XYZ file of C-alpha atoms in Angstrom:
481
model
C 16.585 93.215 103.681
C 19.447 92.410 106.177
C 22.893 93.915 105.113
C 24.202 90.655 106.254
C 25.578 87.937 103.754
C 23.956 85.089 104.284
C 27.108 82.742 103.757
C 30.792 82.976 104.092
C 33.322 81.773 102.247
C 37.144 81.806 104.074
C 39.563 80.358 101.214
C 39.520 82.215 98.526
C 42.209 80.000 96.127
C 40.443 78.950 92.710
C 37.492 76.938 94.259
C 37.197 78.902 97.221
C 36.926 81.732 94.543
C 34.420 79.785 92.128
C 32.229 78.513 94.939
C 31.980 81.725 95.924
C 31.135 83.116 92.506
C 28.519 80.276 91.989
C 26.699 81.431 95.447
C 26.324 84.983 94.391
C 24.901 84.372 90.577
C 23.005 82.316 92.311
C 21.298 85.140 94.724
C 23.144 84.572 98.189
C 25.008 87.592 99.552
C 28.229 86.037 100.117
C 31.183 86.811 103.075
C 34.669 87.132 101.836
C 37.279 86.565 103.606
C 41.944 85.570 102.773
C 44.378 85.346 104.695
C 45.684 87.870 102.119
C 43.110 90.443 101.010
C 44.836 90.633 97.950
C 42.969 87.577 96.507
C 39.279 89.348 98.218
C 40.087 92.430 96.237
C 40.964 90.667 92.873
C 37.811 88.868 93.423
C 35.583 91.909 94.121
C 37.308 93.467 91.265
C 36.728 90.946 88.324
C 33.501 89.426 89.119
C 31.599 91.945 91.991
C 28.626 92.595 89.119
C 27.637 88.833 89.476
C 26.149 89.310 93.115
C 26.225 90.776 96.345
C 29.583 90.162 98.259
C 30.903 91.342 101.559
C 34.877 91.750 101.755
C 36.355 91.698 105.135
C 40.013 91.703 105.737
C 39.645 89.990 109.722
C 38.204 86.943 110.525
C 36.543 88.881 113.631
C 35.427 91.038 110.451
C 33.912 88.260 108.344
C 32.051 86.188 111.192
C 30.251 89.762 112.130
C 29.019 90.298 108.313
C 27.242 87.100 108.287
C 23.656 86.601 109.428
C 22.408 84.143 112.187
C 22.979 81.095 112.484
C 26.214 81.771 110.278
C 27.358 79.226 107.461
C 31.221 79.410 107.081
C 32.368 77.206 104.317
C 36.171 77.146 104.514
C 38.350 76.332 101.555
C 41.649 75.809 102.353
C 44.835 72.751 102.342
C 43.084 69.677 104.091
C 45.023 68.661 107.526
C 46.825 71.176 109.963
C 45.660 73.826 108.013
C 41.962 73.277 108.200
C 42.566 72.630 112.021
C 44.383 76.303 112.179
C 41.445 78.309 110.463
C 38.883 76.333 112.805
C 40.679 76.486 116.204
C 41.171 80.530 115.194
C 37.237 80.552 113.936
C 35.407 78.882 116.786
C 35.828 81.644 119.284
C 34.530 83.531 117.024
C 31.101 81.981 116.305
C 27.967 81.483 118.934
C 25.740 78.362 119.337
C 24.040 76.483 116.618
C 26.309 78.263 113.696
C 27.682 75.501 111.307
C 31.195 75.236 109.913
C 31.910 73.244 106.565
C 34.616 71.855 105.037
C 34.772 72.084 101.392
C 38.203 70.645 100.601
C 39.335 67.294 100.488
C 39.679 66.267 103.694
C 40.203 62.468 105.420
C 36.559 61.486 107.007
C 38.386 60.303 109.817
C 39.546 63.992 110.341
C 35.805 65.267 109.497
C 34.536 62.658 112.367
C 36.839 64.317 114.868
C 36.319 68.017 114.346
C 32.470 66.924 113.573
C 32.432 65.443 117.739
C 34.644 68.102 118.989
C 32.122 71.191 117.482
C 29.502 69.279 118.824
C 30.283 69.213 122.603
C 30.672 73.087 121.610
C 27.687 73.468 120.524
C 28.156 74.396 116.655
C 27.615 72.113 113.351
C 30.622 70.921 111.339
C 29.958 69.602 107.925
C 32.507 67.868 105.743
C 30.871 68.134 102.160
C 32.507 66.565 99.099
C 32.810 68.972 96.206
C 32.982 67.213 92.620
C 33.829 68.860 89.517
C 37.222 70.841 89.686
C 37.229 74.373 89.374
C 34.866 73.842 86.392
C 32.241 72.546 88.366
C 32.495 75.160 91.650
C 31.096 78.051 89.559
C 28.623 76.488 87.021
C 27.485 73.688 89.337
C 29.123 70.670 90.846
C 27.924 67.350 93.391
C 27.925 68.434 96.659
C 28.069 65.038 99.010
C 27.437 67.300 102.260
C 27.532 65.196 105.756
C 26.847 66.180 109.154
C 23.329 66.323 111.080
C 20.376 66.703 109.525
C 19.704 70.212 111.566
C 22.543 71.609 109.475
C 21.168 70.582 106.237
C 17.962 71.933 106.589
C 19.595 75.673 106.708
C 22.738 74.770 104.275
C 20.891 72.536 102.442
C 18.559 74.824 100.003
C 21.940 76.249 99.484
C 23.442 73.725 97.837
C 21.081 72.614 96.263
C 20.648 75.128 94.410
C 24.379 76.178 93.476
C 24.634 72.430 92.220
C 24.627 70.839 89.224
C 21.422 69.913 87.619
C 20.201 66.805 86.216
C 16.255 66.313 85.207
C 15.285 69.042 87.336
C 17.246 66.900 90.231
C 20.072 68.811 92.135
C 23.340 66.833 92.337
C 22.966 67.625 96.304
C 22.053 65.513 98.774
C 22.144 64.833 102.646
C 24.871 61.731 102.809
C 24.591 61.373 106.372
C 26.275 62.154 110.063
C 29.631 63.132 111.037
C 32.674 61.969 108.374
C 30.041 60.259 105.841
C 29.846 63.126 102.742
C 33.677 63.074 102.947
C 34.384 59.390 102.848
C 31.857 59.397 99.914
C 33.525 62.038 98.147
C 36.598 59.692 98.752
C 35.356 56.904 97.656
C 34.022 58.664 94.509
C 37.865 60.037 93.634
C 39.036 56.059 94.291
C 36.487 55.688 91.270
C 37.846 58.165 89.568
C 41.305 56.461 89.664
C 40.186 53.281 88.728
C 38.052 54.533 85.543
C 41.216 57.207 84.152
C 43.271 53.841 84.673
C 40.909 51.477 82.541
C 40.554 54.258 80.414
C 44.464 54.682 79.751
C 44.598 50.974 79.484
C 42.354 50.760 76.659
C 44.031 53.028 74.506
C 47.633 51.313 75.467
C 45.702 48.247 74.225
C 44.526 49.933 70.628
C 47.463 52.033 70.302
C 50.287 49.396 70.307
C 47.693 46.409 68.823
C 46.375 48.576 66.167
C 49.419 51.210 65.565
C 46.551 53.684 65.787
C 47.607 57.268 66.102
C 46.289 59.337 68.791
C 44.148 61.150 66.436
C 42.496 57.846 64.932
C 42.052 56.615 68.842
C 40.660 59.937 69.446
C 37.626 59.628 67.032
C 37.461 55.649 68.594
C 36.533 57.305 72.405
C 34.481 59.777 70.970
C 32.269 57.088 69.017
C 32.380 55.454 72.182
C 31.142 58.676 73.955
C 27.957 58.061 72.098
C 26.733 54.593 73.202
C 27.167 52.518 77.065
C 30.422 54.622 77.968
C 29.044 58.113 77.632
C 30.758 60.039 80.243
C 33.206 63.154 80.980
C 35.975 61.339 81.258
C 35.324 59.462 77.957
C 34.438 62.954 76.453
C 38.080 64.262 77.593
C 39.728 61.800 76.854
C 38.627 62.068 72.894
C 39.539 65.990 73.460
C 43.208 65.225 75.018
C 43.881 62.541 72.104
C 43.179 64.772 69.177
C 44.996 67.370 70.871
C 48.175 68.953 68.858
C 51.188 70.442 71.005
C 51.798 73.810 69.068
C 55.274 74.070 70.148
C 56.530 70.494 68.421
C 53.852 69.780 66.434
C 53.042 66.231 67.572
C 50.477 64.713 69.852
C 50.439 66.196 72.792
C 49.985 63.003 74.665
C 53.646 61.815 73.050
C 54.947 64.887 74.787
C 53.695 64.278 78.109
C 55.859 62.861 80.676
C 54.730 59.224 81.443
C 54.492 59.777 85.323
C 50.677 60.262 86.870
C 50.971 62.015 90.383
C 48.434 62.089 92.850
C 47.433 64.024 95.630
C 46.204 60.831 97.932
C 42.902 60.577 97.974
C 43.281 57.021 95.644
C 45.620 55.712 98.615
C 42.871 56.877 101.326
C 40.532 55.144 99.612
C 42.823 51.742 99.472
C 43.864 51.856 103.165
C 40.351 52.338 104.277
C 38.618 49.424 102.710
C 41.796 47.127 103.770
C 40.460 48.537 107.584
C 36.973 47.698 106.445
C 37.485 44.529 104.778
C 36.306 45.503 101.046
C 38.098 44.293 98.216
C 38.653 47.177 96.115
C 41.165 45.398 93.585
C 40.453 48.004 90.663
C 41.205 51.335 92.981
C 44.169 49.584 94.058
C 45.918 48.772 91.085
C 45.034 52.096 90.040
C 46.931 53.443 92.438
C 49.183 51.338 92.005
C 49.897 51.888 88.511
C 50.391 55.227 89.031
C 53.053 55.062 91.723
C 54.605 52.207 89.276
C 54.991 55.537 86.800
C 56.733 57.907 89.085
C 60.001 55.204 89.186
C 61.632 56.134 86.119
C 64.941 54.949 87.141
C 63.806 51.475 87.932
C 61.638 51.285 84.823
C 64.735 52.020 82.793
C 67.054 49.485 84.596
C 63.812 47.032 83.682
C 63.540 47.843 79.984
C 67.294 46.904 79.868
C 67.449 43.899 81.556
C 63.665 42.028 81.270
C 62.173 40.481 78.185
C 58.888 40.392 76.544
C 57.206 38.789 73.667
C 58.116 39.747 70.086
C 56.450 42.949 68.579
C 54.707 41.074 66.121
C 52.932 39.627 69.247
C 51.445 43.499 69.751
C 49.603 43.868 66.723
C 46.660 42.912 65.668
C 45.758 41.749 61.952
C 44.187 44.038 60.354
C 41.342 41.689 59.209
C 40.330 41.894 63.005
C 41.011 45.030 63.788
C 37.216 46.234 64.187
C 36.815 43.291 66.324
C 39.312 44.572 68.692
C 38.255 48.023 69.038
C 35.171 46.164 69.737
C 36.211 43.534 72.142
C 38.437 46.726 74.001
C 34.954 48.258 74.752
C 33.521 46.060 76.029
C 36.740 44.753 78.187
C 36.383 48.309 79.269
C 32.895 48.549 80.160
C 32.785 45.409 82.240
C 35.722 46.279 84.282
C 34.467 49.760 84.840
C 31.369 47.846 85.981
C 33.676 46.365 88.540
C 35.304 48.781 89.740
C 31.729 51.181 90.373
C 30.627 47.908 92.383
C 33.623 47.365 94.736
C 33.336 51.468 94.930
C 29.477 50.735 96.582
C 30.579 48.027 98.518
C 32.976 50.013 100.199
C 30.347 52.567 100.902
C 28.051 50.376 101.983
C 30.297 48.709 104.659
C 31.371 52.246 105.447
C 27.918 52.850 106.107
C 27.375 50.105 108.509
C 30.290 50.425 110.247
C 29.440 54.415 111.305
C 25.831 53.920 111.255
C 25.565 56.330 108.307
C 22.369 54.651 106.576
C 23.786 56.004 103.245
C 21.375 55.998 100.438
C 23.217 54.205 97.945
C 20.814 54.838 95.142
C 20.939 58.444 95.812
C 25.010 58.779 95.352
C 24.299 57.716 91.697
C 21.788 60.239 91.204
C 24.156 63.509 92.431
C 26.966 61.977 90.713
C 25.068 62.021 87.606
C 26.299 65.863 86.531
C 28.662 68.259 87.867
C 31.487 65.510 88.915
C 34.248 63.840 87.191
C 32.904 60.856 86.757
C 29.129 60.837 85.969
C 28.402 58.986 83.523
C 24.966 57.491 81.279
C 24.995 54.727 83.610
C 24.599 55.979 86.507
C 21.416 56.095 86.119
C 21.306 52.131 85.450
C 23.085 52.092 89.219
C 19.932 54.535 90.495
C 17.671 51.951 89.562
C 19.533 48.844 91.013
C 19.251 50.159 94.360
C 15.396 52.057 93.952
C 14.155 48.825 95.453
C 16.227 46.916 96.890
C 20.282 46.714 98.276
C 22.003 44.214 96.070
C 24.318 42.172 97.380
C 27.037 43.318 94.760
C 25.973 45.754 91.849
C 27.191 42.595 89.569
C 24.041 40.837 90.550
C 21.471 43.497 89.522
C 19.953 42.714 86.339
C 20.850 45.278 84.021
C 24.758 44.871 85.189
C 24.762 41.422 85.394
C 23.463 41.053 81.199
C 25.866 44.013 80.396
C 28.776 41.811 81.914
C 27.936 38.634 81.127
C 27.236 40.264 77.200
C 31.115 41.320 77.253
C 32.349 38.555 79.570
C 34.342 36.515 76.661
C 35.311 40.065 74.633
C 37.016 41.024 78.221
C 38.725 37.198 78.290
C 40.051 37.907 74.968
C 41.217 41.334 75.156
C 42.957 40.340 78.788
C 44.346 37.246 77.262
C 45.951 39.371 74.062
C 47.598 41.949 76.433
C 49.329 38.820 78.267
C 50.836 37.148 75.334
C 51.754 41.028 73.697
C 53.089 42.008 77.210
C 51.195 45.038 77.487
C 49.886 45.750 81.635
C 46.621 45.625 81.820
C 46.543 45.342 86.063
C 43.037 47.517 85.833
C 41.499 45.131 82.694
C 43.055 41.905 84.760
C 42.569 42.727 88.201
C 38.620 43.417 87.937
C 38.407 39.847 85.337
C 40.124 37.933 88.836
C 37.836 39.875 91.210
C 34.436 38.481 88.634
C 35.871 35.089 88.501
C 36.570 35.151 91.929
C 32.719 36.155 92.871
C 31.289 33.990 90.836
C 33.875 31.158 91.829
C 31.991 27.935 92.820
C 34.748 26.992 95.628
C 37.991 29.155 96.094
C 40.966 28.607 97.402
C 40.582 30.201 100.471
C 40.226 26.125 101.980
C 43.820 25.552 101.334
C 45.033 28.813 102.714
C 42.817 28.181 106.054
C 44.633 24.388 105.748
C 48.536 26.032 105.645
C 47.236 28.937 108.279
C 45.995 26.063 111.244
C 49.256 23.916 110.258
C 51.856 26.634 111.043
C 49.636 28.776 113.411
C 47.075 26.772 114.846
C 44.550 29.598 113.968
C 41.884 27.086 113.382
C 39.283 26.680 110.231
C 35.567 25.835 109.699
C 34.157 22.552 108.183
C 31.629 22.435 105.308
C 29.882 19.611 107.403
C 29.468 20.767 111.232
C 29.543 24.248 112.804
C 31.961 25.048 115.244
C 36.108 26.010 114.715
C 38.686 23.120 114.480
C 42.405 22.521 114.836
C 44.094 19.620 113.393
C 46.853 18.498 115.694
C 49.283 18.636 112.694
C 52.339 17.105 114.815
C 50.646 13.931 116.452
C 50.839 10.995 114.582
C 47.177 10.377 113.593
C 47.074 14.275 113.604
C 43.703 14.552 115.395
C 41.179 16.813 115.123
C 39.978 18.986 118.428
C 37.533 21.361 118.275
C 38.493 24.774 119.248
């Protein structure tokens, strides 16, 4: 047997450390390399009995321990600093060696150091890891991209160091260049929109039911059992019934009321605004949460703006089972939503780069290992097994689970107007259903006021062609442009 590893990790911060940990149990010898050996040695030193690792203190050291062609997966801060470890690396390595990305980088970023490898001769491949530091040793989705040569040696890899579901890795080829990485992307914008809807609903029960957090948490985890079952439902039972030992009260009423982010929501927004995509649900997540960080402005607000009465909040309690009930399914539908302008976005994404992205298949790695797999994932897996939809509303088993909740949602979206409590996830994905399903829009009007003060012409429903009304003649004329 060769004494060299057959992968290298370079990054060895808590999921550079766990990924590393999760090759080795699983029987890879494993390169180690820091820019501090410190963190090599600790690692050696706590957790060398659960494989075979190689420590190196040198880059020049670590791309010599590893075997032919060599698999570098480097772990470090996405941007300049992934750019610094690879323009010190590739010197280093020979032809045909492959170089992946395991952070969280920007696919546009992944596209350009994916071309500029290539015209050297070596494989780059941005893969999307899934599953926190959790999910790096005991198995997380892997959304690996590049070509198809570099899968078939990395591949097996992964697959095998990912999370399992039904005997099926959560590991598959995405496609070329940027496209794992603008999955993984995608699939955090999800994950944005869903802790949004989530936090929504219990806003909802807590102030229209007076629930405690420990009477909500038993709520999520019944709801953990049926249509909603996933981690973040799971969690969020777990962080509800949580106690804060130092004050004694629920440790969500001790928790600053500011969500920070580290950008991946806002890449996801500005991308499908370039693409086209509606993705109303990620964006008022993102929204929401940069609302939260203005404190100062939300406290000038609360002096100065009114709202409805409190007796407006609450809910009588002779319907109060009918509003837990009506919030679930409010919260099912626009989670719906918010998966289908998700695959949209992919899917243009996909035509845009000439990815050919399997759709079907993102459902099936998300299913385990990631933040936000979920039971019905595999209802998405089968919406795509034979055919693309033209919106993930429109499959079947979506379409009767929305149309099933459709008047709950109205209801529950209607009560959090006239009790004055945001609901901009709950609303916005209500608008973007009407909107779809929407016999004629308004869009005719807007094309109207756009040729009047811009001349930038319209369609009629009648003729083809493009038209301009010559809105300062007399008999204002139509031409046709």
């Amino acid at each position: 047997m060769s004494d060299l590893a057959q992968i290298g990790v370079s990054g060895l911060a808590v999921m550079g450390r766990n990924l590393a940990r999760n090759l080795a149990r699983n029987g890879f010898s494993v390169a180690l390399h820091n820019r501090t050996s410190a963190k090599t040695k600790s690692l050696v030193a706590e957790h060398g009995d659960e494989g075979t690792f190689v420590p190196t203190e040198t880059l020049e050291e670590f791309v010599a321990a590893l075997e032919r062609p060599r698999r570098v997966v480097i772990m470090v801060k996405a941007g300049a600093p992934t750019d610094a470890v690879i323009d010190e690396l590739v010197p280093l390595l020979d032809e045909g060696d492959i170089v992946i990305d395991c952070g969280n980088a920007h696919y546009a970023d992944t596209r350009r150091r994916e071309a500029d490898l290539r015209e050297r001769g070596l494989h780059f491949v941005g893969a999307g890891v899934s599953g926190g530091e959790e999910g790096a040793l005991l198995g997380p989705s892997i959304m690996p991209g590049g070509s198809k040569e570099s899968y078939a040696t990395l591949g097996p890899m992964f697959e095998k160091i990912a999370a399992q579901v039904d005997g099926t890795p959560c590991c598959v080829h995405v496609g070329p260049d940027g496209a794992g990485h603008f999955v993984k992307m995608v699939h955090n914008g999800i994950e944005y929109a869903d802790m949004q809807l989530i936090a929504e609903a219990y806003d909802l029960l807590r102030d229209g039911l007076g629930a405690t957090p420990a009477e909500l948490a038993e709520i999520f985890a019944e709801w953990n059992s049926g249509d909603l079952s996933s981690f973040l439902i799971e969690i969020t039972a777990e962080v509800l019934g949580h106690t804060d030992a130092a004050t004694g009260s629920p440790f969500v009423d001790v928790v600053v009321d500011e969500a920070e982010q580290k950008g991946t929501g806002r890449w996801t927004v500005q991308t499908a605004l370039d693409l086209g995509v509606p993705v109303t649900g990620i964006a008022e997540a993102t929204f929401a949460r940069a609302l939260s960080a203005h404190p100062d402005q939300r406290a000038a607000a609360r002096a100065a703006l009114p709202g409805p009465s409190e007796a407006a909040q609450k809910v009588p309690a002779e319907e109060r089972d009918a509003f837990v009930d009506d919030v679930r399914k409010a919260l099912y539908a626009s989670k719906v939503v918010a998966y289908a302008q998700g695959y949209d976005q992919m899917a243009a994404a996909s035509t845009e780069y000439g990815w050919d992205i399997d759709l079907g298949a993102m459902a099936t790695i998300w299913r385990g290992g990631c933040i936000i797999r979920a039971r019905f994932l595999d209802r998405i897996k089968d919406a795509y097994a034979t055919e693309r939809p033209a919106s993930l509303l429109v499959a079947p088993y979506f379409r009767d689970a929305v149309a099933d909740g459709q008047q709950a949602w109205r209801r529950v979206v209607a009560h959090a107007a006239r009790a004055g409590i945001p609901t901009p996830g709950f609303s916005s994905a209500l608008a973007y259903y009407d909107a779809l399903r929407a016999d004629r829009l308004p869009a005719a009007l807007i094309q109207g006021l756009r040729d009047y003060f811009g001349a930038h012409t319209y369609r009629r429903t009648d003729r083809d062609g493009s038209f301009h009304t010559l809105w300062a003649t007399p008999d204002r004329s139509e031409v046709e442009a």
